[in-house]
Coordinates of C-alpha atoms and ligand atoms in Angstrom, one line a residue:
Chain L
M25 CA 11.0 -36.5 -17.7
A26 CA 10.3 -36.6 -21.3
E27 CA 10.6 -39.9 -23.3
R28 CA 14.1 -40.6 -24.9
T29 CA 14.2 -40.3 -28.7
V30 CA 16.2 -40.6 -31.6
I31 CA 16.3 -38.3 -34.6
F32 CA 16.9 -39.4 -38.3
E33 CA 17.3 -37.4 -41.2
I34 CA 16.4 -39.7 -44.3
K35 CA 17.2 -38.8 -48.0
R36 CA 14.4 -40.1 -49.9
Q37 CA 13.5 -40.6 -53.6
A38 CA 10.2 -42.1 -54.8
N39 CA 11.7 -43.4 -58.2
P40 CA 14.9 -43.0 -60.1
D41 CA 13.5 -39.9 -61.8
A42 CA 11.9 -38.1 -58.7
P43 CA 13.6 -35.4 -57.1
A44 CA 15.6 -36.2 -53.7
V45 CA 14.0 -34.9 -50.6
W46 CA 15.1 -35.1 -47.0
E47 CA 12.5 -36.1 -44.3
R48 CA 13.1 -35.8 -40.5
F49 CA 11.9 -38.5 -38.2
E50 CA 11.8 -38.7 -34.2
I51 CA 11.3 -42.2 -33.0
P52 CA 11.4 -43.5 -29.3
W53 CA 14.8 -44.8 -28.4
R54 CA 15.1 -48.5 -27.4
H55 CA 17.8 -50.2 -25.9
G56 CA 20.3 -51.8 -28.3
M57 CA 18.6 -50.3 -31.4
N58 CA 20.3 -50.1 -34.8
V59 CA 19.6 -48.3 -38.1
I60 CA 17.7 -51.2 -39.7
S61 CA 15.6 -51.6 -36.5
A62 CA 14.8 -47.9 -36.4
L63 CA 13.7 -48.1 -40.2
M64 CA 11.5 -51.1 -39.2
D65 CA 10.1 -48.6 -36.2
I66 CA 9.4 -46.0 -38.9
A67 CA 7.8 -48.4 -41.2
G68 CA 5.5 -49.3 -38.1
N69 CA 4.5 -45.8 -38.0
P70 CA 5.4 -43.8 -41.0
V71 CA 5.0 -40.2 -39.7
T72 CA 7.6 -37.4 -40.0
A73 CA 8.9 -35.4 -37.1
D74 CA 6.7 -32.6 -37.9
G75 CA 3.6 -35.1 -37.8
R76 CA 3.1 -35.4 -41.6
Q77 CA 2.0 -38.9 -42.7
T78 CA 4.5 -40.5 -45.3
T79 CA 5.6 -43.8 -47.0
P80 CA 7.5 -46.4 -45.2
I81 CA 11.3 -46.1 -46.3
T82 CA 12.5 -48.7 -48.8
Y83 CA 15.8 -50.2 -48.1
D84 CA 17.5 -53.7 -48.4
S85 CA 18.2 -55.8 -45.6
N86 CA 17.9 -59.2 -44.6
C87 CA 20.2 -61.1 -42.2
L88 CA 20.5 -58.3 -39.5
E89 CA 23.8 -59.6 -38.4
E90 CA 26.1 -58.3 -40.9
I91 CA 26.3 -61.7 -42.9
C92 CA 24.0 -61.1 -45.9
G93 CA 25.4 -57.8 -47.0
S94 CA 22.5 -56.1 -48.2
C95 CA 21.9 -53.1 -46.0
A96 CA 25.0 -51.0 -47.0
M97 CA 24.1 -47.3 -46.9
L98 CA 25.7 -44.0 -46.1
I99 CA 25.2 -43.4 -42.4
N100 CA 26.4 -39.9 -41.3
G101 CA 28.1 -39.6 -44.7
K102 CA 30.0 -43.1 -44.5
A103 CA 29.3 -46.1 -46.3
R104 CA 28.7 -49.1 -43.7
M105 CA 26.2 -51.8 -42.8
A106 CA 23.1 -50.3 -41.3
C107 CA 22.3 -53.6 -39.2
S108 CA 25.5 -53.3 -37.3
A109 CA 25.3 -49.5 -36.9
L110 CA 24.3 -49.2 -33.1
I111 CA 22.3 -46.0 -32.6
D112 CA 24.0 -45.2 -29.3
N113 CA 27.4 -45.0 -31.0
L114 CA 26.2 -42.5 -33.7
E115 CA 25.9 -38.7 -33.5
Q116 CA 22.3 -37.3 -33.9
P117 CA 20.5 -36.3 -35.9
I118 CA 21.4 -39.6 -37.7
R119 CA 21.8 -38.9 -41.6
I120 CA 20.9 -41.7 -43.9
E121 CA 21.3 -41.7 -47.4
P122 CA 21.7 -44.3 -50.2
L123 CA 24.9 -45.3 -51.6
T124 CA 26.0 -42.8 -54.5
K125 CA 27.7 -45.1 -56.9
F126 CA 25.0 -47.4 -57.9
P127 CA 21.6 -46.8 -59.7
L128 CA 19.2 -45.8 -57.5
V129 CA 15.8 -47.9 -57.3
R130 CA 14.1 -46.1 -54.5
D131 CA 14.7 -44.3 -51.2
L132 CA 17.9 -46.3 -49.8
Q133 CA 17.6 -49.1 -52.3
V134 CA 20.1 -49.2 -54.9
D135 CA 21.1 -51.9 -57.7
R136 CA 24.4 -53.2 -56.8
S137 CA 24.2 -56.0 -59.8
V138 CA 27.6 -54.6 -61.2
L139 CA 29.3 -56.6 -58.4
F140 CA 27.8 -59.8 -59.5
E141 CA 28.4 -59.1 -63.0
N142 CA 32.1 -58.4 -62.2
L143 CA 32.3 -61.6 -60.3
K144 CA 31.0 -63.5 -63.5
R145 CA 33.3 -61.8 -65.7
V146 CA 36.2 -63.2 -63.7
K147 CA 34.9 -66.6 -63.2
A148 CA 34.7 -66.3 -59.5
W149 CA 33.6 -69.9 -58.9
V150 CA 35.1 -73.3 -58.5
P151 CA 34.0 -75.4 -61.5
I152 CA 32.7 -78.6 -60.4
D153 CA 29.7 -79.3 -62.7
G154 CA 30.1 -82.3 -65.1
T155 CA 28.3 -85.4 -66.2
Y156 CA 29.8 -87.5 -63.5
D157 CA 30.6 -87.5 -60.1
L158 CA 34.0 -85.8 -59.8
G159 CA 34.8 -87.5 -56.3
P160 CA 36.0 -85.7 -53.4
G161 CA 38.1 -82.4 -54.1
P162 CA 41.7 -81.9 -53.4
R163 CA 42.8 -81.4 -49.8
V164 CA 43.2 -77.8 -48.9
Y165 CA 46.0 -77.6 -46.1
P166 CA 45.5 -75.5 -42.9
Q167 CA 48.2 -73.0 -44.0
Q168 CA 46.1 -72.4 -47.1
Q169 CA 43.0 -72.2 -45.0
E170 CA 44.7 -69.4 -43.3
T171 CA 45.1 -67.2 -46.2
N172 CA 41.8 -68.3 -48.0
Y173 CA 39.4 -68.0 -45.0
P174 CA 39.7 -64.1 -44.6
L175 CA 39.2 -63.6 -48.4
S176 CA 36.0 -66.0 -48.2
N177 CA 34.3 -63.4 -45.7
C178 CA 33.2 -60.9 -48.3
I179 CA 29.6 -60.5 -48.2
S180 CA 29.3 -58.5 -51.4
C181 CA 28.1 -55.5 -49.6
T182 CA 30.0 -53.1 -52.1
C183 CA 31.2 -50.8 -49.2
C184 CA 34.8 -51.1 -50.7
M185 CA 33.4 -50.1 -54.1
E186 CA 31.6 -47.1 -52.7
V187 CA 34.5 -45.7 -50.9
C188 CA 37.0 -46.2 -53.8
P189 CA 37.8 -42.9 -55.4
Q190 CA 38.5 -44.9 -58.7
F191 CA 35.3 -46.8 -58.7
N192 CA 33.2 -44.6 -60.9
V193 CA 31.8 -44.2 -64.4
E194 CA 34.7 -42.5 -65.9
T195 CA 37.0 -45.7 -65.0
G196 CA 34.5 -48.5 -65.0
F197 CA 37.0 -49.8 -62.3
V198 CA 36.2 -53.3 -61.0
G199 CA 36.8 -52.6 -57.5
A200 CA 38.6 -54.3 -54.6
A201 CA 35.9 -57.2 -53.7
T202 CA 36.2 -58.8 -57.1
I203 CA 40.0 -58.6 -57.2
A204 CA 40.1 -60.2 -53.8
Q205 CA 37.9 -63.0 -54.9
V206 CA 40.0 -63.6 -57.9
K207 CA 42.9 -64.2 -55.3
L208 CA 40.7 -66.5 -53.4
F209 CA 39.6 -68.7 -56.3
N210 CA 43.1 -68.5 -57.7
N211 CA 44.5 -70.1 -54.6
H212 CA 41.9 -72.8 -54.5
P213 CA 43.3 -76.2 -55.7
T214 CA 40.3 -76.8 -58.0
G215 CA 39.2 -73.3 -58.8
K216 CA 42.8 -72.4 -60.2
V217 CA 42.1 -74.1 -63.4
F218 CA 40.8 -70.7 -64.2
K219 CA 43.7 -68.9 -62.9
E220 CA 45.2 -67.6 -66.3
E221 CA 41.7 -66.4 -67.4
R222 CA 41.0 -64.6 -64.5
L223 CA 44.4 -62.7 -64.6
R224 CA 43.8 -61.8 -68.2
A225 CA 40.3 -60.7 -67.5
L226 CA 41.7 -58.2 -64.7
A227 CA 44.2 -56.8 -67.3
G228 CA 41.1 -55.6 -69.3
D229 CA 39.8 -51.9 -68.9
G230 CA 38.5 -51.3 -65.7
G231 CA 41.0 -53.9 -64.3
V232 CA 43.4 -54.1 -61.4
Q233 CA 45.7 -51.4 -62.9
E234 CA 42.8 -48.5 -62.2
C235 CA 43.4 -48.9 -58.4
G236 CA 45.3 -45.8 -57.2
Y237 CA 46.1 -47.6 -53.9
A238 CA 44.2 -45.1 -51.8
Q239 CA 43.3 -47.9 -49.4
N240 CA 39.9 -46.8 -48.5
C241 CA 38.4 -50.1 -49.4
V242 CA 40.4 -52.0 -46.6
E243 CA 39.4 -49.2 -44.2
A244 CA 35.6 -49.5 -45.1
C245 CA 35.4 -53.1 -45.4
P246 CA 33.0 -54.4 -42.6
K247 CA 34.3 -57.9 -42.8
Q248 CA 38.1 -56.8 -42.5
L249 CA 39.1 -58.5 -46.0
P250 CA 42.8 -58.0 -46.6
L251 CA 41.9 -56.2 -49.8
T252 CA 45.2 -54.1 -50.2
T253 CA 47.3 -57.2 -49.9
A254 CA 45.0 -59.0 -52.4
I255 CA 45.3 -56.1 -54.9
S256 CA 49.3 -56.1 -54.4
D257 CA 49.3 -59.9 -55.0
I258 CA 47.0 -60.0 -58.1
G259 CA 48.7 -56.9 -59.4
R260 CA 51.9 -58.9 -59.5
D261 CA 50.3 -61.9 -60.8
V262 CA 48.5 -60.0 -63.7
V263 CA 51.7 -58.4 -64.6
V264 CA 53.5 -61.9 -64.6
Q265 CA 50.6 -63.4 -66.7
K266 CA 50.8 -60.6 -69.2
V267 CA 54.5 -60.8 -69.7
Q268 CA 54.3 -64.5 -70.1
D269 CA 51.6 -64.4 -72.5
W270 CA 53.6 -61.8 -74.5
L271 CA 56.8 -64.0 -74.5
R272 CA 55.0 -67.0 -75.5
S273 CA 52.8 -65.6 -78.2
Chain V
M15 CA -0.7 -53.9 -60.1
A16 CA 2.3 -54.3 -62.7
T17 CA 1.0 -54.5 -66.2
V18 CA 2.6 -54.2 -69.6
E19 CA 1.5 -50.4 -69.7
S20 CA 3.1 -49.6 -66.1
P21 CA 5.9 -52.2 -65.4
A22 CA 6.6 -52.5 -61.7
S23 CA 10.3 -52.3 -62.2
P24 CA 11.6 -48.8 -62.5
Q25 CA 13.8 -47.6 -65.4
L26 CA 17.3 -47.3 -63.8
R27 CA 20.1 -45.0 -64.5
S28 CA 23.0 -46.7 -65.7
G29 CA 25.7 -47.2 -63.1
V30 CA 29.5 -48.3 -63.3
E31 CA 30.0 -50.4 -66.2
P32 CA 31.3 -53.9 -65.4
L33 CA 34.9 -54.9 -65.9
R34 CA 35.6 -55.3 -69.6
A35 CA 37.5 -58.7 -69.1
G36 CA 40.6 -59.0 -71.3
Q37 CA 39.6 -55.9 -73.4
G38 CA 41.3 -52.7 -74.3
S39 CA 44.7 -51.4 -73.6
S40 CA 44.4 -49.3 -70.5
F41 CA 46.5 -51.8 -68.7
I42 CA 49.6 -51.2 -70.8
W43 CA 49.5 -47.5 -70.7
R44 CA 48.8 -47.4 -66.9
K45 CA 51.6 -49.7 -66.2
L46 CA 54.0 -47.8 -68.5
H47 CA 52.9 -44.7 -66.6
S48 CA 54.0 -46.4 -63.4
L49 CA 57.0 -47.7 -64.6
L50 CA 58.2 -44.6 -66.2
G51 CA 57.8 -42.8 -62.9
I52 CA 60.6 -45.0 -61.4
V53 CA 62.9 -45.5 -64.5
P54 CA 63.9 -43.2 -66.1
I55 CA 62.1 -40.3 -64.3
G56 CA 63.0 -41.2 -60.8
A57 CA 66.4 -42.2 -61.8
F58 CA 66.9 -38.8 -63.7
L59 CA 65.6 -36.9 -60.5
L60 CA 68.4 -38.8 -58.3
E61 CA 71.0 -37.7 -61.0
H62 CA 69.9 -34.2 -61.4
L63 CA 69.8 -33.7 -57.6
L64 CA 73.3 -35.2 -57.3
S65 CA 74.7 -33.2 -60.1
N66 CA 73.3 -29.9 -58.6
Y67 CA 74.8 -30.8 -55.3
E68 CA 78.2 -30.0 -57.0
A69 CA 77.3 -26.4 -57.1
L70 CA 78.2 -26.6 -53.4
K71 CA 81.8 -27.0 -54.6
G72 CA 81.8 -23.8 -56.4
P73 CA 81.0 -22.6 -60.0
L74 CA 83.9 -24.4 -61.6
A75 CA 82.9 -27.8 -60.2
Y76 CA 79.4 -27.0 -61.3
G77 CA 80.5 -26.1 -64.8
N78 CA 82.7 -29.3 -65.0
Q79 CA 79.5 -31.4 -64.1
V80 CA 77.3 -29.7 -66.8
K81 CA 80.0 -30.1 -69.2
F82 CA 80.4 -33.9 -68.3
L83 CA 76.7 -34.4 -69.0
N84 CA 77.0 -32.7 -72.1
S85 CA 79.6 -34.7 -73.3
L86 CA 77.9 -38.0 -73.1
P87 CA 77.4 -39.8 -76.1
M88 CA 74.1 -38.9 -78.2
V89 CA 73.3 -36.6 -75.4
R90 CA 70.5 -34.8 -77.2
V91 CA 68.8 -38.3 -78.1
L92 CA 69.3 -39.2 -74.6
E93 CA 67.7 -36.2 -73.3
W94 CA 64.5 -36.7 -75.4
V95 CA 64.4 -40.3 -75.0
F96 CA 65.0 -40.8 -71.4
I97 CA 64.0 -37.3 -69.9
F98 CA 61.4 -35.2 -71.9
L99 CA 59.4 -37.8 -73.4
P100 CA 58.9 -39.8 -70.4
L101 CA 58.3 -36.8 -68.2
L102 CA 55.9 -35.5 -70.7
Y103 CA 53.9 -38.9 -71.0
H104 CA 54.1 -39.4 -67.2
G105 CA 52.7 -35.9 -66.4
L106 CA 50.0 -35.8 -69.0
Y107 CA 48.9 -39.4 -68.2
G108 CA 49.1 -38.7 -64.8
F109 CA 46.6 -35.8 -65.3
Y110 CA 44.3 -37.8 -67.1
I111 CA 44.5 -40.3 -64.2
W112 CA 43.7 -37.5 -61.8
L113 CA 40.8 -36.3 -63.8
R114 CA 39.3 -39.7 -63.9
G115 CA 39.5 -40.3 -60.2
K116 CA 36.6 -39.1 -57.9
S117 CA 38.5 -37.9 -54.7
N118 CA 36.3 -38.1 -51.7
V119 CA 38.9 -37.4 -48.9
V120 CA 36.5 -34.9 -47.4
Y121 CA 34.0 -37.6 -46.6
Y122 CA 36.7 -40.3 -45.8
P123 CA 39.7 -38.3 -44.4
W124 CA 42.0 -41.5 -44.0
A125 CA 45.8 -41.4 -44.3
G126 CA 45.8 -43.5 -47.8
N127 CA 43.2 -41.3 -49.1
W128 CA 45.2 -38.2 -48.1
M129 CA 48.3 -39.6 -49.8
Y130 CA 46.3 -40.5 -52.9
T131 CA 45.0 -36.9 -53.1
I132 CA 48.4 -35.3 -52.2
Q133 CA 50.1 -37.4 -55.0
R134 CA 47.8 -35.7 -57.5
Y135 CA 48.6 -32.1 -56.4
T136 CA 52.4 -32.9 -55.9
G137 CA 52.3 -34.2 -59.5
L138 CA 50.6 -31.2 -60.8
I139 CA 53.2 -28.8 -59.1
A140 CA 55.8 -30.9 -60.5
L141 CA 54.2 -30.6 -64.0
A142 CA 54.0 -26.7 -63.8
Y143 CA 57.4 -26.4 -62.2
I144 CA 59.2 -28.6 -64.9
I145 CA 57.6 -26.9 -67.8
Q146 CA 58.9 -23.4 -66.7
H147 CA 62.3 -24.8 -65.5
V148 CA 62.9 -26.6 -68.7
W149 CA 61.9 -23.5 -70.6
R150 CA 63.8 -21.0 -68.7
Q151 CA 67.0 -23.1 -68.0
R152 CA 67.4 -25.4 -70.9
F153 CA 65.6 -23.7 -74.0
T154 CA 66.1 -20.0 -73.5
G155 CA 68.7 -17.7 -72.2
V156 CA 72.3 -18.7 -72.3
M157 CA 72.6 -22.2 -74.0
L158 CA 74.4 -24.3 -71.3
P159 CA 75.3 -27.2 -73.6
E160 CA 77.5 -24.9 -75.4
N161 CA 78.4 -22.7 -72.5
P162 CA 78.5 -25.0 -69.5
Y163 CA 80.7 -22.7 -67.3
Y164 CA 77.7 -20.3 -67.3
A165 CA 75.5 -22.7 -65.5
F166 CA 76.2 -21.4 -62.0
H167 CA 75.5 -17.7 -63.2
K168 CA 72.4 -18.4 -65.0
V169 CA 70.9 -20.3 -62.0
Q170 CA 72.1 -17.7 -59.6
V171 CA 70.4 -15.0 -61.5
E172 CA 67.2 -17.0 -61.7
L173 CA 67.3 -17.6 -57.9
S174 CA 68.0 -14.1 -56.9
N175 CA 64.4 -13.2 -57.4
P176 CA 62.8 -14.4 -54.1
W177 CA 59.6 -15.6 -55.7
M178 CA 61.5 -17.7 -57.9
L179 CA 63.5 -19.1 -55.1
A180 CA 60.3 -19.9 -53.3
I181 CA 58.8 -21.8 -56.4
Y182 CA 62.1 -23.7 -56.3
V183 CA 61.9 -24.6 -52.6
I184 CA 58.2 -25.6 -52.9
A185 CA 58.7 -27.6 -56.1
M186 CA 61.6 -29.4 -54.7
I187 CA 59.8 -30.6 -51.8
A188 CA 56.7 -31.4 -53.6
I189 CA 58.8 -33.5 -56.2
C190 CA 60.6 -35.4 -53.5
W191 CA 57.4 -36.1 -51.7
H192 CA 55.8 -37.3 -55.0
F193 CA 58.7 -39.5 -55.8
A194 CA 59.1 -40.9 -52.5
Y195 CA 55.5 -41.8 -52.2
G196 CA 55.6 -42.9 -55.7
V197 CA 58.2 -45.5 -55.0
W198 CA 55.9 -46.7 -52.3
L199 CA 53.1 -46.8 -54.4
F200 CA 55.2 -48.7 -57.1
A201 CA 56.2 -51.5 -54.7
A202 CA 52.6 -51.9 -53.4
K203 CA 50.9 -52.0 -56.8
W204 CA 53.4 -54.4 -58.5
G205 CA 53.2 -56.7 -55.5
I206 CA 56.8 -56.3 -54.3
T207 CA 55.4 -55.4 -50.8
P208 CA 52.0 -57.3 -50.4
G209 CA 52.2 -57.8 -46.6
V210 CA 50.9 -55.2 -44.5
N211 CA 54.1 -55.2 -42.4
A212 CA 56.3 -55.0 -45.4
R213 CA 54.4 -52.0 -46.6
R214 CA 54.7 -50.4 -43.2
R215 CA 58.6 -51.0 -43.1
F216 CA 58.9 -50.0 -46.7
G217 CA 56.9 -46.7 -45.7
Y218 CA 59.8 -45.7 -43.4
V219 CA 62.2 -46.4 -46.1
C220 CA 60.4 -44.3 -48.3
I221 CA 60.1 -41.5 -45.8
A222 CA 63.8 -41.5 -45.4
L223 CA 64.5 -41.5 -49.1
G224 CA 62.1 -38.7 -49.3
I225 CA 63.6 -36.4 -46.6
G226 CA 67.1 -37.4 -47.7
L227 CA 66.4 -36.3 -51.3
A228 CA 64.6 -33.0 -50.2
C229 CA 67.8 -32.3 -48.1
L230 CA 69.9 -33.1 -51.1
G231 CA 68.0 -31.0 -53.5
L232 CA 67.6 -27.9 -51.0
A233 CA 71.4 -28.1 -50.3
G234 CA 71.9 -27.7 -54.1
I235 CA 69.6 -24.8 -54.3
F236 CA 71.2 -23.0 -51.2
A237 CA 74.7 -23.1 -52.9
F238 CA 73.4 -20.5 -55.4
V239 CA 71.8 -18.1 -52.5
G240 CA 73.9 -18.8 -49.5
P241 CA 77.0 -16.9 -48.6
W242 CA 79.6 -18.8 -50.3
Y243 CA 79.6 -17.7 -53.8
P244 CA 77.8 -14.3 -54.0
S245 CA 77.6 -12.8 -57.3
A246 CA 79.9 -15.6 -58.8
P247 CA 81.7 -14.6 -61.9
I248 CA 81.7 -17.1 -64.9
P249 CA 84.6 -19.4 -64.1
T250 CA 87.3 -19.8 -66.8
P251 CA 88.4 -23.6 -66.7
Ligands
HEM309 C1 59.7 -35.1 -61.0 C2 58.8 -36.0 -61.8 C3 58.0 -37.1 -61.4 C4 58.6 -38.3 -60.7 C5 60.1 -38.7 -60.5 C6 57.4 -39.1 -60.7 C7 57.5 -40.4 -60.1 C8 56.1 -41.1 -59.9 C9 56.2 -42.5 -59.3 C10 57.2 -43.2 -58.9 C11 54.9 -42.7 -59.2 C12 54.4 -44.1 -58.8 C13 53.7 -45.0 -59.7 C14 52.6 -45.7 -59.5 O1 51.5 -45.1 -58.9 O2 52.7 -46.8 -59.6 C15 53.9 -41.7 -59.7 C16 52.5 -41.9 -59.7 C17 51.9 -40.6 -60.2 N1 52.5 -39.6 -60.9 FE1 54.2 -39.1 -61.0 N2 56.2 -38.5 -61.0 C18 56.6 -37.2 -61.5 C19 56.0 -36.3 -62.1 C20 54.6 -36.3 -62.3 C21 53.8 -35.3 -63.0 C22 54.4 -34.0 -63.7 C23 52.5 -35.6 -62.8 C24 51.4 -35.0 -63.3 C25 50.4 -34.5 -62.8 C26 52.5 -36.9 -62.2 C27 51.4 -37.6 -61.8 C28 51.2 -38.8 -61.1 C29 50.0 -39.3 -60.5 C30 48.6 -38.8 -60.8 C31 50.6 -40.7 -59.9 C32 49.6 -41.7 -59.1 C33 49.2 -42.8 -60.1 C34 48.3 -43.6 -59.4 O3 47.8 -43.3 -58.2 O4 47.7 -44.7 -59.9 N3 53.6 -37.2 -61.7 N4 54.8 -40.8 -60.0
SF4_310 S1 43.1 -49.2 -52.7 FE1 41.9 -47.4 -53.1 S2 41.9 -47.2 -55.3 FE2 42.5 -49.4 -54.9 S3 40.6 -50.4 -54.8 FE3 40.9 -49.7 -52.6 S4 40.1 -48.0 -52.4 FE4 40.2 -48.3 -54.6
SF4_311 S1 35.3 -57.1 -49.8 FE1 34.3 -56.1 -47.8 S2 33.6 -54.1 -48.4 FE2 34.1 -55.2 -50.2 S3 32.2 -56.3 -50.8 FE3 33.2 -57.7 -49.6 S4 32.8 -57.5 -47.5 FE4 31.9 -55.6 -48.6
FES312 S1 21.1 -57.0 -43.0 FE1 22.5 -58.4 -43.6 S2 24.2 -57.3 -43.5 FE2 22.9 -56.0 -42.7

């Protein structure tokens, strides 16, 4: 019996200005393999299905356990994490493309720094730096933890932004992940010192109002963040904040 | 090796711009669009369908309703401020929202994504329909504000054309769909239904609302084409 193989079609691009080309690979099947392990196999022997020597494929990955958030790509047309995409569950040939909404670096690697920039613009952190020891933080009750823990699971993979119809160059929408982090840090007993600033930031152009509630984000999120609930809650908080600002101005 | 002449990091295309924190005014315009969909546009839709339902009681009752509405104080001002201008704004800004979205329902055929897409098409049907409807029924032909009792006749003549009847039926369903899902969207976006279960339950309420409104509206349409008042003469009150 012939050796069992897996067929890949991978969209490649040598640099941001080079034309995109598709390359086909056929590699030996292994038990429990996933898309990243397959890309590693290809790197070990970068030869296309028709026997032509090529370069190893460039991609981001790190943890290989769906926790670092770096390996998001389009797999059979859908944005998901490559390290948790098991080959046995995928239809072949497996088509792999880079995310489409972020500037391309090379092959499957894209620059997703817009998310980091957005998180900075909403101050998505707990301010504890100072010139003296602030002592222990306030207690977070289990009930609050129940709400906050799911939000803290975000791995900044940007899947929710890739699949969002509103996240594009026309709108410059901030995307669901940042909105969820605003909810997380506004809930935090120390982090909420920036609550008003975060809400005002999110009323700026590209803010929470741009969401059309297509709910793709919550479908796509690999960590099952309650994104639509966060958008709803923050949507209300932003309106309340703006009305208060207006009445107090 | 990376040198000053050939830097290792390639020149990237610019992608989606980060949040313009606290800048600009799109928030207020977008929220206005959302709010106008409920009041006054949605409220007017309810009034309009209820008024048209009067047609089932005959040409005279219908004429009385038209006369009553036109006797409201400052009715011409009300008409512009609470109907035409909000509709125009919601319609045109809605179209602008549509143009700036990047539909991907072919790749991600999920229920919410379908509804997002349908909300845009039903909005477009509504806009096209309302423009012709207002033009033909309000601004041309017999002037109903001055001749309220011609109303039944005017609509009946319009609907005697089977194409026009089809357009009315399609637009009625599209608009009721758009409004019912719009109420659901409004509750979700303004944080009235943040919970998953609340959104699901309110979804059932909105389905009932949509079906109820569509039945009400279609009943109103069939008053003009049904067997009850064929070729109705102009009633004299
Ligand atoms: C019968 C008249 C109409 C009614 C009662 C109505 C009502 C509504 C309501 C209640 C909403 C939800 C608001 C929200 O998204 O927060 C909505 C959304 C929307 N409407 Fe209308 N509408 C009407 C006509 C139109 C027209 C003529 C257009 C033009 C194309 C339009 C385009 C839209 C769009 C694109 C949305 C979605 C906005 C978003 O997803 O953010 N609507 N409408
Ligand atoms: S609900 Fe839809 S429009 Fe809003 S952030 Fe999620 S995917 Fe985007
Ligand atoms: S919210 Fe989910 S999909 Fe979005 S970046 Fe975080 S983990 Fe990824
Ligand atoms: S490699 Fe870390 S999430 Fe896939």
